[in-house]
Coordinates of C-alpha atoms and ligand atoms in Angstrom, one line a residue:
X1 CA 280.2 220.9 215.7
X2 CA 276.2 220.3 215.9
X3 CA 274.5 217.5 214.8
X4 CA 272.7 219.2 212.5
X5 CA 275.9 220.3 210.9
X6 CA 278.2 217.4 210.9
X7 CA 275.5 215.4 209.9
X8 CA 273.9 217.3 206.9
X9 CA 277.4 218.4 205.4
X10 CA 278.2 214.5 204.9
X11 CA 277.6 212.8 201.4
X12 CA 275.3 210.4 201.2
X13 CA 278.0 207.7 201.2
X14 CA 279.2 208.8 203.9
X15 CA 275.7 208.8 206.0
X16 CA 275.7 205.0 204.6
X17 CA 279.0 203.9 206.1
X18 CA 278.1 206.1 209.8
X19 CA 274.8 203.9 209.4
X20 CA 276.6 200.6 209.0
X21 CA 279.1 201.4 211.7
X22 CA 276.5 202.3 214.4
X23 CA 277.7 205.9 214.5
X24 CA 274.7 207.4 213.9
X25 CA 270.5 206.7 213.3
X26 CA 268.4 207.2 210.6
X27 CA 266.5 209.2 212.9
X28 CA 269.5 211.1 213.5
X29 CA 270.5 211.9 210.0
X30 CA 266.4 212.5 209.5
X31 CA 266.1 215.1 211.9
X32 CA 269.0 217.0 211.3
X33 CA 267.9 217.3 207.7
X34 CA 264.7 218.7 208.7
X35 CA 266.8 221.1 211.3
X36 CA 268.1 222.6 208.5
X37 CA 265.1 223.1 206.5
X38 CA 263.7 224.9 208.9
X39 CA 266.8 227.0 209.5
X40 CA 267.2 227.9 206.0
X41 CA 264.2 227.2 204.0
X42 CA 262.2 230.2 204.7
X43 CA 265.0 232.1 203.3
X44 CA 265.4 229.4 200.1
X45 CA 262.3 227.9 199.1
X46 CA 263.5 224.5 198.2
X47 CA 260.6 222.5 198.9
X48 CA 256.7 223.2 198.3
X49 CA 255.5 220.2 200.7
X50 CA 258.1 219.0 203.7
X51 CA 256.6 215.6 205.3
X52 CA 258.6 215.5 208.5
X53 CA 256.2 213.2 210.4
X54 CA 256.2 210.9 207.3
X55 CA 259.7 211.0 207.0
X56 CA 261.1 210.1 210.7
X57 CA 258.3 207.4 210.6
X58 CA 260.1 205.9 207.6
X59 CA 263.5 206.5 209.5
X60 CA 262.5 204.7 212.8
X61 CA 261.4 201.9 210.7
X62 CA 264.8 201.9 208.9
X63 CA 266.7 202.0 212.2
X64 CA 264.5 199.1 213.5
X65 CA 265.7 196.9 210.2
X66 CA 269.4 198.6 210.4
X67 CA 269.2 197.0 215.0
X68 CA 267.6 193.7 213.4
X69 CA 271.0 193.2 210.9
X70 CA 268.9 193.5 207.9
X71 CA 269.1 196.6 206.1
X72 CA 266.9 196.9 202.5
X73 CA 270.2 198.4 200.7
X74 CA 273.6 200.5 201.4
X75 CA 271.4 203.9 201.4
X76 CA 268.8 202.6 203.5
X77 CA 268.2 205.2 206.0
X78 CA 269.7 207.8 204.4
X79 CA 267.2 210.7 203.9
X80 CA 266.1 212.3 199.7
X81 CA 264.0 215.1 198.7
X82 CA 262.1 214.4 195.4
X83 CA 260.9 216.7 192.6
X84 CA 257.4 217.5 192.5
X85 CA 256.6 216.1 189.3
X86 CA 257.1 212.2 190.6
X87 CA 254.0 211.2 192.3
X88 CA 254.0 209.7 195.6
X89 CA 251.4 208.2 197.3
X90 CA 249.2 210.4 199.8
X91 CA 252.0 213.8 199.4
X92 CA 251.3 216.1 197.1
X93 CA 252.2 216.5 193.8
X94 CA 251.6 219.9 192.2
X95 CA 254.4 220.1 189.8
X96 CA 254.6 223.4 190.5
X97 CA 250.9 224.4 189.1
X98 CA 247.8 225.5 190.6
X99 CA 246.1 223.0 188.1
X100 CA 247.0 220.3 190.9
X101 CA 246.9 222.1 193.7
X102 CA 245.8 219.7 196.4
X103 CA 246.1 216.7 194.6
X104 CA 247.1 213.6 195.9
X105 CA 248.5 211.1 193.7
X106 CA 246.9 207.0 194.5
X107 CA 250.4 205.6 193.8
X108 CA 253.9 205.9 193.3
X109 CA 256.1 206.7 190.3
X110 CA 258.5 203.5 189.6
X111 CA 261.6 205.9 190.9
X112 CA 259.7 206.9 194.6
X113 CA 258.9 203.2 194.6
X114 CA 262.4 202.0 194.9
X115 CA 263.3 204.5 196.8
X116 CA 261.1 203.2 199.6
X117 CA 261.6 199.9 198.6
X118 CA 265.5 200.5 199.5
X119 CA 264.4 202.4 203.0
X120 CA 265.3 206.1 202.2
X121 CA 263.3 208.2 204.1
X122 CA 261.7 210.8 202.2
X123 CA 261.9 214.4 203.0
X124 CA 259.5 216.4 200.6
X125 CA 258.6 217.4 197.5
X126 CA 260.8 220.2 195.5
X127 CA 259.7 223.1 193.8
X128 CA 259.7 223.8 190.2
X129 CA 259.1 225.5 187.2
X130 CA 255.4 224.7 186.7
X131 CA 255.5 221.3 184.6
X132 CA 258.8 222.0 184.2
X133 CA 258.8 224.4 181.8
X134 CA 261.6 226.8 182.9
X135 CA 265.3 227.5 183.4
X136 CA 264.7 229.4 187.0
X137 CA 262.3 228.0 188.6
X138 CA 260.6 231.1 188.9
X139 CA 257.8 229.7 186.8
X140 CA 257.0 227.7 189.7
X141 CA 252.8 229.1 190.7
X142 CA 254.5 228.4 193.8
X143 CA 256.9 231.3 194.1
X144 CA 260.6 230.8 192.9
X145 CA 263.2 229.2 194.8
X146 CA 266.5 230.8 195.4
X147 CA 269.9 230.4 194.6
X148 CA 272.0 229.2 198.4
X149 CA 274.9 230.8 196.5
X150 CA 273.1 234.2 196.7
X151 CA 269.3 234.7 197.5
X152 CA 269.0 237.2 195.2
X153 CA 269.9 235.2 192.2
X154 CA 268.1 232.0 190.4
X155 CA 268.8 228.1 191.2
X156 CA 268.4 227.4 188.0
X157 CA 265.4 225.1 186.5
X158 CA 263.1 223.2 186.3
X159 CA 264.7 221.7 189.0
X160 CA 265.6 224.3 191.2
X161 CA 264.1 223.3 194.3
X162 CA 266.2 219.8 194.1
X163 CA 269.1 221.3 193.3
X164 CA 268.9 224.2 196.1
X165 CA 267.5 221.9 198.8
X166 CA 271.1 219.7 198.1
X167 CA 273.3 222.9 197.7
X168 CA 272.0 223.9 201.5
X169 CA 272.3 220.9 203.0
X170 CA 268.7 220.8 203.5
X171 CA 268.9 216.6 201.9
X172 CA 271.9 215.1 200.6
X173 CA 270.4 213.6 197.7
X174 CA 267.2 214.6 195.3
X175 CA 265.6 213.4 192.5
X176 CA 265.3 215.4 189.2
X177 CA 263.6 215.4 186.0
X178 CA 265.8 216.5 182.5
X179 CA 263.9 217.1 179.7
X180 CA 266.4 220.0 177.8
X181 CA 268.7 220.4 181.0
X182 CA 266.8 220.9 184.1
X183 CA 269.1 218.5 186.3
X184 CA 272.3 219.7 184.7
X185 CA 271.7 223.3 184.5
X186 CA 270.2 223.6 188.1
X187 CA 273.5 221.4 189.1
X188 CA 276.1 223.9 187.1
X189 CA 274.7 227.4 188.8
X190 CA 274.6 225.6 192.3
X191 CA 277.4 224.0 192.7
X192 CA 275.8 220.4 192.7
X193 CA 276.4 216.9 190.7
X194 CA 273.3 216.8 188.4
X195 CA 272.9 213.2 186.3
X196 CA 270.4 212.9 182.7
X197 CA 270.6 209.1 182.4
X198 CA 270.6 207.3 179.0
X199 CA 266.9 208.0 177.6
X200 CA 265.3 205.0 178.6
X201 CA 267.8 204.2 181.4
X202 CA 265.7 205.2 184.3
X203 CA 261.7 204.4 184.3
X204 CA 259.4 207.3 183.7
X205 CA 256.2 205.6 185.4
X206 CA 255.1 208.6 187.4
X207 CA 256.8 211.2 186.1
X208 CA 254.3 213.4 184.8
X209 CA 255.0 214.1 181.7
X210 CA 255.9 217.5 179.9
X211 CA 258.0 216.2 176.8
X212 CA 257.7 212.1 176.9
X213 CA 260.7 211.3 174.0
X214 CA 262.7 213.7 176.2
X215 CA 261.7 213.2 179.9
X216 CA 264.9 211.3 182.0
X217 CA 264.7 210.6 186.2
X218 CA 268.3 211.4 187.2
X219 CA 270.4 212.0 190.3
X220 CA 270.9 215.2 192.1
X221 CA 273.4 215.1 194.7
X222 CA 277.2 216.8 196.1
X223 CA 279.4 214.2 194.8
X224 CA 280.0 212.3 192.1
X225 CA 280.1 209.0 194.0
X226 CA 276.3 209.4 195.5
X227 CA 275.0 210.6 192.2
X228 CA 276.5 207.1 191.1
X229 CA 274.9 204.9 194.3
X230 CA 271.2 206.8 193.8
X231 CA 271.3 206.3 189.8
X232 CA 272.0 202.4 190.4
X233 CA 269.5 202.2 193.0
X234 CA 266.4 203.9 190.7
X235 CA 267.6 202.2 187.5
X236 CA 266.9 199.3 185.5
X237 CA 264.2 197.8 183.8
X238 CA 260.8 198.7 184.3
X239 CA 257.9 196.6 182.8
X240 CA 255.8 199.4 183.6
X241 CA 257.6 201.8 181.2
X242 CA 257.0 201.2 177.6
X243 CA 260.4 203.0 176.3
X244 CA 262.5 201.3 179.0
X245 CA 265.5 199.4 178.3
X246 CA 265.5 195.8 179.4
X247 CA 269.4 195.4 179.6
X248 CA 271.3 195.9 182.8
X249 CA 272.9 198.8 183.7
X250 CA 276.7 199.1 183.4
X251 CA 278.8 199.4 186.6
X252 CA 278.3 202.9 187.8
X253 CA 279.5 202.8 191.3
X254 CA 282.2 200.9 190.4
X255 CA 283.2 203.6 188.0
X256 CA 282.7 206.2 189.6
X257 CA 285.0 204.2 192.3
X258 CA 287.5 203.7 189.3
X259 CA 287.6 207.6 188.5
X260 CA 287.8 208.9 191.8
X261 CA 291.7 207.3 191.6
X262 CA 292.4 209.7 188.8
X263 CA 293.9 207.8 186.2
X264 CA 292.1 208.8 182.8
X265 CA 295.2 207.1 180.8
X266 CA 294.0 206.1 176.9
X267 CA 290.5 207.9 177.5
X268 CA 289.2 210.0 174.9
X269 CA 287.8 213.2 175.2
X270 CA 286.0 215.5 172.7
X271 CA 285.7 218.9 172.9
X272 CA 282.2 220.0 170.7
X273 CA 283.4 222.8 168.7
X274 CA 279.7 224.5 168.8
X275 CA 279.1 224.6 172.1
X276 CA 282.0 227.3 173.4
X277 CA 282.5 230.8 172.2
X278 CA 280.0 233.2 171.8
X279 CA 277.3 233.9 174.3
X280 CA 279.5 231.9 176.8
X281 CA 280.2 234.2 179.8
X282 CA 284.5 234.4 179.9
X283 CA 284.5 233.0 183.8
X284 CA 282.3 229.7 182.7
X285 CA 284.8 229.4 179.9
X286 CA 288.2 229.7 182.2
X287 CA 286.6 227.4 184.2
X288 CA 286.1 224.8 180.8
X289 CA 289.4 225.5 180.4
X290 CA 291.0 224.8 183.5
X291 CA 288.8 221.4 183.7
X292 CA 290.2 220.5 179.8
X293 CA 293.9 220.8 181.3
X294 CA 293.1 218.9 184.9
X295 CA 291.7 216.0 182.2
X296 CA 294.9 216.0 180.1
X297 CA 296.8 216.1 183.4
X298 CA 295.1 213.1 184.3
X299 CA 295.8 211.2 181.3
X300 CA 293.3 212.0 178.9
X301 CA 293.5 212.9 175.4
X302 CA 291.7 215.9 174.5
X303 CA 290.5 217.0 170.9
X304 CA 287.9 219.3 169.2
X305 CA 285.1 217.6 167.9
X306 CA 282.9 219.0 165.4
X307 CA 278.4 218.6 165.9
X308 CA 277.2 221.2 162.9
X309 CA 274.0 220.2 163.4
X310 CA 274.1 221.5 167.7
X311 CA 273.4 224.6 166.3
X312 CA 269.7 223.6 165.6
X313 CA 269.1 222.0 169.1
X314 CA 267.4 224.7 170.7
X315 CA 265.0 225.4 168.0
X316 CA 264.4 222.0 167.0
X317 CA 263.7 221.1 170.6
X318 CA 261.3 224.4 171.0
X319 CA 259.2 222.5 168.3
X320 CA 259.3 218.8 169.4
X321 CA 258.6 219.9 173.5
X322 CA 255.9 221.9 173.0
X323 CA 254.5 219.4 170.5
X324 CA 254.4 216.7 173.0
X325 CA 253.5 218.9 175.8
X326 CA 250.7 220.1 174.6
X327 CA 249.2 216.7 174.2
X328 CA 250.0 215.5 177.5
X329 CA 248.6 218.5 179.1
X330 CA 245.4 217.9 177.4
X331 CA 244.5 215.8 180.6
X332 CA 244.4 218.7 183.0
X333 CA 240.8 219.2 181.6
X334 CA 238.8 219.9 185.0
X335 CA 237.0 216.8 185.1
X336 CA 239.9 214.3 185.9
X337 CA 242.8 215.7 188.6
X338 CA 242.9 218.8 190.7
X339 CA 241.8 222.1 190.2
X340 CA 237.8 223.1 189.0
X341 CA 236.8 226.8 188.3
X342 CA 233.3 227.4 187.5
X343 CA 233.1 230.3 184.7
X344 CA 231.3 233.9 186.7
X345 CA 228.1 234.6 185.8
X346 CA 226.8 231.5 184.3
X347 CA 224.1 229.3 185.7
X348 CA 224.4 225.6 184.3
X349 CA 228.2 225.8 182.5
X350 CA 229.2 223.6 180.2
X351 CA 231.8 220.8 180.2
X352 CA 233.6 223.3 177.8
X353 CA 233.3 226.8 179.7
X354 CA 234.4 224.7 183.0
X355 CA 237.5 223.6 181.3
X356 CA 238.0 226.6 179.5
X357 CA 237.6 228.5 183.2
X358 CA 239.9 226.2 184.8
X359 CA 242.5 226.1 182.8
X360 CA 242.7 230.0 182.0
X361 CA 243.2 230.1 186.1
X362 CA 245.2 226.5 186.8
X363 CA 247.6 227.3 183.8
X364 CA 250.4 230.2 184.0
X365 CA 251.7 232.0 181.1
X366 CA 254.7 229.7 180.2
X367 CA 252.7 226.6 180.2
X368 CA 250.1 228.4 177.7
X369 CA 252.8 230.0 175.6
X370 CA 253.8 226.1 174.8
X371 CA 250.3 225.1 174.4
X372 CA 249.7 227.3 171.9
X373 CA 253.2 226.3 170.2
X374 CA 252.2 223.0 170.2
X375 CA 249.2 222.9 169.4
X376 CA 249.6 225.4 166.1
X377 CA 253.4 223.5 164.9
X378 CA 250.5 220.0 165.1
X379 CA 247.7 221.4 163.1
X380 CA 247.1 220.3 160.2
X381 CA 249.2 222.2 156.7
X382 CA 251.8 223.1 159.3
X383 CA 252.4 219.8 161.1
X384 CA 254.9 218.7 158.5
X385 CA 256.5 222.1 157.8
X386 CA 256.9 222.2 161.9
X387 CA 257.1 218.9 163.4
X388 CA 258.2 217.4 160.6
X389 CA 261.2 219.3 159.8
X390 CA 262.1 218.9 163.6
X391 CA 262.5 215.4 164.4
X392 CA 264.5 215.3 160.8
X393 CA 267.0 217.8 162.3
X394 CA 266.5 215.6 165.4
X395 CA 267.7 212.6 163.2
X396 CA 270.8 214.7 162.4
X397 CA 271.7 215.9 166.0
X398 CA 271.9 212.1 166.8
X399 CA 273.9 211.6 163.7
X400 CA 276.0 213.9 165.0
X401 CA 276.6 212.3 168.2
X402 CA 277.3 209.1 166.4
X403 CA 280.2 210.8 163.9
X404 CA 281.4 212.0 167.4
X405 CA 281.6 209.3 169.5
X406 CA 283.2 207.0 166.6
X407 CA 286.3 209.9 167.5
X408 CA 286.3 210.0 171.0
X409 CA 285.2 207.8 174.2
X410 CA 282.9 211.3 175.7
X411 CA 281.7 215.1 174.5
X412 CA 282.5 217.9 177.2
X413 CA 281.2 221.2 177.1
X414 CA 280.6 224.1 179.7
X415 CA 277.0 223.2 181.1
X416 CA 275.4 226.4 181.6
X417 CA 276.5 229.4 179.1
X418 CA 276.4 231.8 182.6
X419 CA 276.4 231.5 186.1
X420 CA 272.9 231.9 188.2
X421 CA 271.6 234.9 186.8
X422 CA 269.5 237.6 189.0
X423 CA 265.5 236.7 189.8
X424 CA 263.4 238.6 187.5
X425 CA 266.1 239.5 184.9
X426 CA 264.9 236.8 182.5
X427 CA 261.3 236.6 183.3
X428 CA 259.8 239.0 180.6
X429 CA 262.2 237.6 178.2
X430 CA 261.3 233.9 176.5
X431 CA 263.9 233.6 174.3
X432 CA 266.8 234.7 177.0
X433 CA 265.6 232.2 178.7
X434 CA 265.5 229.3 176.7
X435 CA 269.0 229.8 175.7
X436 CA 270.2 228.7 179.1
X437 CA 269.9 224.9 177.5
X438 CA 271.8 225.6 174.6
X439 CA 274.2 222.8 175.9
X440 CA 272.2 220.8 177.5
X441 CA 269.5 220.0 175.1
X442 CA 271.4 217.8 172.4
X443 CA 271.7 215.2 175.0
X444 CA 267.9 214.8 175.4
X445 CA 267.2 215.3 171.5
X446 CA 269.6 212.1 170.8
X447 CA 268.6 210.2 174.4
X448 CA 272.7 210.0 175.4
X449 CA 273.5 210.6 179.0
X450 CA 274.8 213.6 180.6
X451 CA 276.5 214.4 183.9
X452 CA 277.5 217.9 185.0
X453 CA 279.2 218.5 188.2
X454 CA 281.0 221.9 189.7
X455 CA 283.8 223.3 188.0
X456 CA 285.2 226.1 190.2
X457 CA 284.0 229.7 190.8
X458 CA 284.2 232.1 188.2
X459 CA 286.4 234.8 188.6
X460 CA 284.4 238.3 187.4
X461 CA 280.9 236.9 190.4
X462 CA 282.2 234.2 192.7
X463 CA 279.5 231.9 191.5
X464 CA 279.5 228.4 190.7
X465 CA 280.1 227.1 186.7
X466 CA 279.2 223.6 185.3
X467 CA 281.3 221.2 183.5
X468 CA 279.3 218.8 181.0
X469 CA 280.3 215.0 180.0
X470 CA 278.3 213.6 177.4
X471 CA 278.6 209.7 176.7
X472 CA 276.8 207.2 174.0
X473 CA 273.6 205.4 175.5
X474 CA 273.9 202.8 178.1
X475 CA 277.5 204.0 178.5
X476 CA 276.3 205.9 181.4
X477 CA 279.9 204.4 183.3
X478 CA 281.6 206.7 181.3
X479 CA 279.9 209.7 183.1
X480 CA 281.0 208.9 186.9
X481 CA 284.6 207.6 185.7
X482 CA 285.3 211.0 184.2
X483 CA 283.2 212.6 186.7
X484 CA 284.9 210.8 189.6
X485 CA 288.1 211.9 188.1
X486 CA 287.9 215.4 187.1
X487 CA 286.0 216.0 190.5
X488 CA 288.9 214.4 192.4
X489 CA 291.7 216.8 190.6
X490 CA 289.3 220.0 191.0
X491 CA 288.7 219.3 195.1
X492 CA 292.6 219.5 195.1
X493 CA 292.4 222.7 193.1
X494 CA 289.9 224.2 195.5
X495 CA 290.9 223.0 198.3
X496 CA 288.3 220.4 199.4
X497 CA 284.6 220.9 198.1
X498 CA 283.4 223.9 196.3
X499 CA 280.2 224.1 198.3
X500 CA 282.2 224.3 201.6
X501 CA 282.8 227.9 199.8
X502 CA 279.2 228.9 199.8
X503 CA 278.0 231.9 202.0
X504 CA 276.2 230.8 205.0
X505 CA 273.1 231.3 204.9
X506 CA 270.2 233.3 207.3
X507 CA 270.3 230.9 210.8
X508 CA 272.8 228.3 208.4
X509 CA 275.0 226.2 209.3
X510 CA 278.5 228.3 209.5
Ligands
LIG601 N1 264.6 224.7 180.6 C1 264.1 223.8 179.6 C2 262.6 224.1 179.3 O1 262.2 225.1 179.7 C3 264.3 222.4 180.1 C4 263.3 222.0 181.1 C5 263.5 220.6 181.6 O2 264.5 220.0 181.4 N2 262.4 220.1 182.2 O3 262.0 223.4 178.6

């Protein structure tokens, strides 16, 4: 076996213990990371901006402090890829729009602070649907990423370029943002463990904003157990962050430690009635199933639960995101970050044609489609009507979850209703599109936490499904015990880990 292979197939807990036993460098892990990239990336299109130089500088350093016997923290040396809507000082951050294009963010979101501040070297920055407004990343001004599973189909999105640069070993961990599902729904059609902390749970300093009541930082990763380690390390309390929670976290390693011996004896686990059935492809259903019976197997008691208000989700977060998006993209104005088109033909514009010129050009057409929404669902004699109604329905979703988790100890669904559908398929069609979050969306509405991880292939294409656990705020633990769990019965099922079932790729690593 190559370097490059044995090195980027291992989890990022196991690069951690290799580091601590001398087996291997920073550098090492570093470089075989980047290998792979450019291998496979041409092919994928995981990342928009790849800082090699900047990244094996940070991994000398770390291999220095690693010789010297003081290490910053477990995962310090081992290498992440971040999403390009976190800003990072002097890389990039586009969030997938031409409206930034060349910009260079003067600091660091909270989240990339820690990360250096615990030595992981940082790879690059992901692509994305553009402000992450997207289930396929194909929104990205960018070009679209594509599916490792099968170039010819969708990694899912926003956070597509996260998800895909973990599912081809091209970083084994990533950083995501989940504002309706674009951690989780990325995870379910790649294969991948995708993490939407407790609202609150993780600091949103940096993260530029599309939805900021819905926005959540959260793990991307292959296993359940480095999902837990990279949550810990970018969570907590952050001054900085107005909505943050200034409580501790609860043990997630530890849980996810817990789980991964299998025992989910007196655990309760609710199955929500509205989120199966129709629309649901029959593969990413068996699949639900099959998890539901490994979890009873395991100890578990499993009952239907009932959310009638789910049912609204979708619409009543297609009022309240574009509501706050198109405030918070109010900024990109032409004067302040990024991109400036002068209007043709006119001599001495105005502040007002030069915006109006630069935004016509630096926006694409999802991004104005919810600017619009917005912007007419806040005016004034509709506000109430529009807004209004929707964060009352929001009030009952959370309701819901409350009724729900008086029942049970965590909410499961199927993550995804399909597996990764073609490029293109979905493009000219909105609505088709926003339905991929069906499931995923009541967890951002009502700020719980949400895990999905990989829950087999599905029988009629071969491709990857998602299985959802949802668990009451700041009960994040309960995510990475069941996760650990379910994950450890469905490796036995499969035969070790579903992504060692992936094709390889062009110049990959089979
Ligand atoms: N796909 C959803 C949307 O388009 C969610 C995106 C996200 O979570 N950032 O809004």
């Amino acid at each position: 076996m190559t370097a490059v292979v044995r090195w980027t197939r291992a989890t990022a807990a196991g690069m951690a213990e290799a580091l601590e036993r001398g087996e291997t460098t920073s550098v090492e892990l570093t470089r075989a990371a980047l290998r792979m990239t450019e291998m496979v990336d041409g092919a994928v299109h995981a990342y928009l901006h790849v800082d090699a130089e900047g990244a094996l500088a940070q991994a000398a350093a770390s291999d220095a402090r690693r010789a010297a016997g003081a290490p910053l923290h477990a995962l310090d040396g081992v290498p992440i890829a971040v999403k390009d809507v976190l800003t990072t000082t002097g890389l990039p951050t586009t969030c997938g729009s031409k409206i930034l294009e060349g910009w260079i963010p003067p600091y660091d979101a909270t989240v990339v602070a820690r990360l250096k501040a615990a030595g992981l070297p940082i790879l690059g920055k992901t692509n994305m649907d553009e402000f992450a407004m997207g289930s396929s990343t194909e929104h990205s001004a960018y070009g679209p990423t594509r599916n490792p599973w099968d170039l010819e189909r969708i990694p899912g999105g926003s956070g597509g370029g996260s998800a895909a640069a973990v599912a081809s070993f091209q970083a084994p961990l990533a950083l995501g943002t989940d504002t309706g599902g674009s951690i989780r729904q990325p995870g379910a059609v790649t294969g991948t463990v995708g993490v939407k902390p407790t609202y609150g749970g993780v600091s949103r300093y940096g993260l530029v904003a599309m939805a900021n009541s819905l926005d959540q930082v959260g793990p991307v990763t292959r296993t359940v157990l480095d999902a837990a380690l990279l949550h810990e390390l970018i969570g907590g309390h952050d001054p900085r962050d107005s909505t943050s929670i200034d409580q501790p976290l609860p043990g997630l390693v530890a849980a996810a430690r817990q789980g991964a011996a299998g025992d989910l004896t007196g655990l309760r686990v609710g199955v929500i009635r509205e989120l199966q059935g129709e629309g649901y492809q029959a593969g990413v259903l068996a699949r639900f199933q099959e998890s539901l019976e490994l979890l009873t197997k395991a100890g578990a008691e499993v009952v239907e639960v009932s959310c009638p208000s789910f049912v609204h989700a979708l619409a009543t977060y297609y009022l309240v995101m574009p509501c706050e998006a198109s405030s918070n993209l109010a900024k990109f104005d032409a004067m302040r970050y990024g991109l400036r088109v002068l209007p043709e033909g006119v001599d001495s514009p105005s502040a007002e044609e030069v915006m109006r010129a630069t935004r016509d050009a630096g926006f694409g057409d999802e991004v104005k489609r919810r600017i619009i929404l917005g912007t007419y669902a806040l005016s004034s004699g509709y506000y109430d009507a529009y807004y209004g109604t929707a964060q009352r329905v929001r009030t009952l979703i959370s309701r819901d979850f409350e009724a729900a988790f008086g029942q049970v100890d965590v909410l499961v669904s199927p993550t995804a209703p399909t597996t990764a559908f073609k490029l293109g398929e979905k493009l000219d069609d909105p609505l088709a599109m926003y339905l991929n979050d069906l499931a995923t969306i009541p967890a951002n509405l009502a700020g719980v936490p949400g895990i999905s991880l990989p829950s087999g292939l599905a029988d009629e294409d071969g491709l990857p499904a998602g299985f959802q656990v949802l668990a009451p705020a700041m009960a994040d633990d309960r995510l990475y015990r069941v996760g650990a769990a379910l994950e450890a019965a469905l490796e036995e099922r499969w035969g070790g880990p579903l992504l060692d079932k992936a094709p390889a790729l062009e110049g990959g690593s089979k």
